[in-house]
């Protein structure tokens, strides 16, 4: 695998994690957990933006 394809795969994985966190936030009734999932989604967004700069 080339470096480029590894970076693109990493981006896809981060997007998948972000989607999973969104689903978890939507499905939980616990407000504290929702807030935590949302905060982690924001972290994933920052990581995603950094990876996109490298592509």
mmCIF file of N, CA and C in Angstrom, residues 13-53:
data_model
loop_
_atom_site.group_PDB
_atom_site.id
_atom_site.type_symbol
_atom_site.label_atom_id
_atom_site.label_comp_id
_atom_site.label_asym_id
_atom_site.label_seq_id
_atom_site.Cartn_x
_atom_site.Cartn_y
_atom_site.Cartn_z
ATOM 1 N N UNK A 13 -11.527 5.630 8.042
ATOM 2 C CA UNK A 13 -11.705 5.078 9.383
ATOM 3 C C UNK A 13 -12.171 6.151 10.355
ATOM 4 N N UNK A 14 -11.574 7.328 10.274
ATOM 5 C CA UNK A 14 -11.962 8.436 11.150
ATOM 6 C C UNK A 14 -13.414 8.832 10.882
ATOM 7 N N UNK A 15 -13.802 8.873 9.621
ATOM 8 C CA UNK A 15 -15.196 9.192 9.281
ATOM 9 C C UNK A 15 -16.141 8.139 9.848
ATOM 10 N N UNK A 16 -15.736 6.880 9.802
ATOM 11 C CA UNK A 16 -16.546 5.798 10.336
ATOM 12 C C UNK A 16 -16.697 5.932 11.852
ATOM 13 N N UNK A 17 -15.617 6.264 12.533
ATOM 14 C CA UNK A 17 -15.663 6.474 13.984
ATOM 15 C C UNK A 17 -16.590 7.636 14.312
ATOM 16 N N UNK A 18 -16.479 8.707 13.548
ATOM 17 C CA UNK A 18 -17.318 9.883 13.750
ATOM 18 C C UNK A 18 -18.801 9.523 13.600
ATOM 19 N N UNK A 19 -19.127 8.737 12.586
ATOM 20 C CA UNK A 19 -20.506 8.305 12.367
ATOM 21 C C UNK A 19 -20.985 7.422 13.514
ATOM 22 N N UNK A 20 -20.108 6.542 13.998
ATOM 23 C CA UNK A 20 -20.460 5.683 15.123
ATOM 24 C C UNK A 20 -20.737 6.482 16.385
ATOM 25 N N UNK A 21 -19.927 7.499 16.634
ATOM 26 C CA UNK A 21 -20.152 8.357 17.798
ATOM 27 C C UNK A 21 -21.476 9.104 17.682
ATOM 28 N N UNK A 22 -21.796 9.538 16.471
ATOM 29 C CA UNK A 22 -23.070 10.222 16.242
ATOM 30 C C UNK A 22 -24.245 9.296 16.535
ATOM 31 N N UNK A 23 -24.140 8.063 16.089
ATOM 32 C CA UNK A 23 -25.188 7.076 16.348
ATOM 33 C C UNK A 23 -25.333 6.816 17.847
ATOM 34 N N UNK A 24 -24.212 6.651 18.519
ATOM 35 C CA UNK A 24 -24.259 6.424 19.963
ATOM 36 C C UNK A 24 -24.881 7.605 20.694
ATOM 37 N N UNK A 25 -24.533 8.811 20.279
ATOM 38 C CA UNK A 25 -25.100 10.006 20.909
ATOM 39 C C UNK A 25 -26.609 10.065 20.709
ATOM 40 N N UNK A 26 -27.056 9.667 19.531
ATOM 41 C CA UNK A 26 -28.496 9.700 19.233
ATOM 42 C C UNK A 26 -29.268 8.629 19.991
ATOM 43 N N UNK A 27 -28.615 7.494 20.245
ATOM 44 C CA UNK A 27 -29.318 6.360 20.838
ATOM 45 C C UNK A 27 -29.296 6.319 22.356
ATOM 46 N N UNK A 28 -28.501 7.160 22.972
ATOM 47 C CA UNK A 28 -28.438 7.122 24.427
ATOM 48 C C UNK A 28 -29.387 8.150 25.035
ATOM 49 N N UNK A 29 -29.943 7.796 26.164
ATOM 50 C CA UNK A 29 -30.829 8.709 26.874
ATOM 51 C C UNK A 29 -30.093 9.476 27.959
ATOM 52 N N UNK A 30 -28.859 9.099 28.206
ATOM 53 C CA UNK A 30 -28.051 9.720 29.251
ATOM 54 C C UNK A 30 -27.435 11.011 28.709
ATOM 55 N N UNK A 31 -27.801 12.125 29.293
ATOM 56 C CA UNK A 31 -27.337 13.430 28.817
ATOM 57 C C UNK A 31 -25.813 13.565 28.929
ATOM 58 N N UNK A 32 -25.249 13.028 30.005
ATOM 59 C CA UNK A 32 -23.798 13.096 30.190
ATOM 60 C C UNK A 32 -23.083 12.312 29.084
ATOM 61 N N UNK A 33 -23.609 11.148 28.751
ATOM 62 C CA UNK A 33 -23.019 10.330 27.686
ATOM 63 C C UNK A 33 -23.166 11.028 26.338
ATOM 64 N N UNK A 34 -24.314 11.646 26.091
ATOM 65 C CA UNK A 34 -24.523 12.372 24.842
ATOM 66 C C UNK A 34 -23.490 13.473 24.685
ATOM 67 N N UNK A 35 -23.261 14.201 25.765
ATOM 68 C CA UNK A 35 -22.289 15.290 25.749
ATOM 69 C C UNK A 35 -20.878 14.749 25.466
ATOM 70 N N UNK A 36 -20.538 13.634 26.111
ATOM 71 C CA UNK A 36 -19.230 13.022 25.907
ATOM 72 C C UNK A 36 -19.058 12.568 24.457
ATOM 73 N N UNK A 37 -20.069 11.911 23.897
ATOM 74 C CA UNK A 37 -19.993 11.471 22.502
ATOM 75 C C UNK A 37 -19.846 12.671 21.567
ATOM 76 N N UNK A 38 -20.569 13.741 21.859
ATOM 77 C CA UNK A 38 -20.484 14.936 21.024
ATOM 78 C C UNK A 38 -19.083 15.553 21.094
ATOM 79 N N UNK A 39 -18.520 15.610 22.280
ATOM 80 C CA UNK A 39 -17.169 16.152 22.431
ATOM 81 C C UNK A 39 -16.158 15.325 21.643
ATOM 82 N N UNK A 40 -16.310 14.021 21.690
ATOM 83 C CA UNK A 40 -15.396 13.156 20.946
ATOM 84 C C UNK A 40 -15.605 13.292 19.444
ATOM 85 N N UNK A 41 -16.826 13.564 19.018
ATOM 86 C CA UNK A 41 -17.088 13.826 17.603
ATOM 87 C C UNK A 41 -16.324 15.068 17.149
ATOM 88 N N UNK A 42 -16.259 16.076 18.013
ATOM 89 C CA UNK A 42 -15.518 17.291 17.683
ATOM 90 C C UNK A 42 -14.023 17.003 17.551
ATOM 91 N N UNK A 43 -13.519 16.129 18.405
ATOM 92 C CA UNK A 43 -12.113 15.720 18.305
ATOM 93 C C UNK A 43 -11.874 15.004 16.979
ATOM 94 N N UNK A 44 -12.782 14.111 16.612
ATOM 95 C CA UNK A 44 -12.655 13.390 15.344
ATOM 96 C C UNK A 44 -12.710 14.355 14.167
ATOM 97 N N UNK A 45 -13.518 15.391 14.273
ATOM 98 C CA UNK A 45 -13.607 16.399 13.208
ATOM 99 C C UNK A 45 -12.263 17.102 13.029
ATOM 100 N N UNK A 46 -11.610 17.440 14.134
ATOM 101 C CA UNK A 46 -10.293 18.079 14.057
ATOM 102 C C UNK A 46 -9.280 17.145 13.399
ATOM 103 N N UNK A 47 -9.299 15.893 13.789
ATOM 104 C CA UNK A 47 -8.387 14.904 13.203
ATOM 105 C C UNK A 47 -8.669 14.752 11.715
ATOM 106 N N UNK A 48 -9.958 14.692 11.373
ATOM 107 C CA UNK A 48 -10.357 14.550 9.974
ATOM 108 C C UNK A 48 -9.854 15.724 9.142
ATOM 109 N N UNK A 49 -9.973 16.934 9.666
ATOM 110 C CA UNK A 49 -9.502 18.120 8.939
ATOM 111 C C UNK A 49 -7.989 18.062 8.744
ATOM 112 N N UNK A 50 -7.275 17.613 9.764
ATOM 113 C CA UNK A 50 -5.817 17.497 9.653
ATOM 114 C C UNK A 50 -5.425 16.469 8.586
ATOM 115 N N UNK A 51 -6.110 15.350 8.575
ATOM 116 C CA UNK A 51 -5.809 14.323 7.575
ATOM 117 C C UNK A 51 -6.125 14.828 6.172
ATOM 118 N N UNK A 52 -7.237 15.545 6.029
ATOM 119 C CA UNK A 52 -7.639 16.050 4.710
ATOM 120 C C UNK A 52 -6.599 17.020 4.160
ATOM 121 N N UNK A 53 -5.915 17.751 5.039
ATOM 122 C CA UNK A 53 -4.857 18.666 4.596
ATOM 123 C C UNK A 53 -3.686 17.891 3.994
#
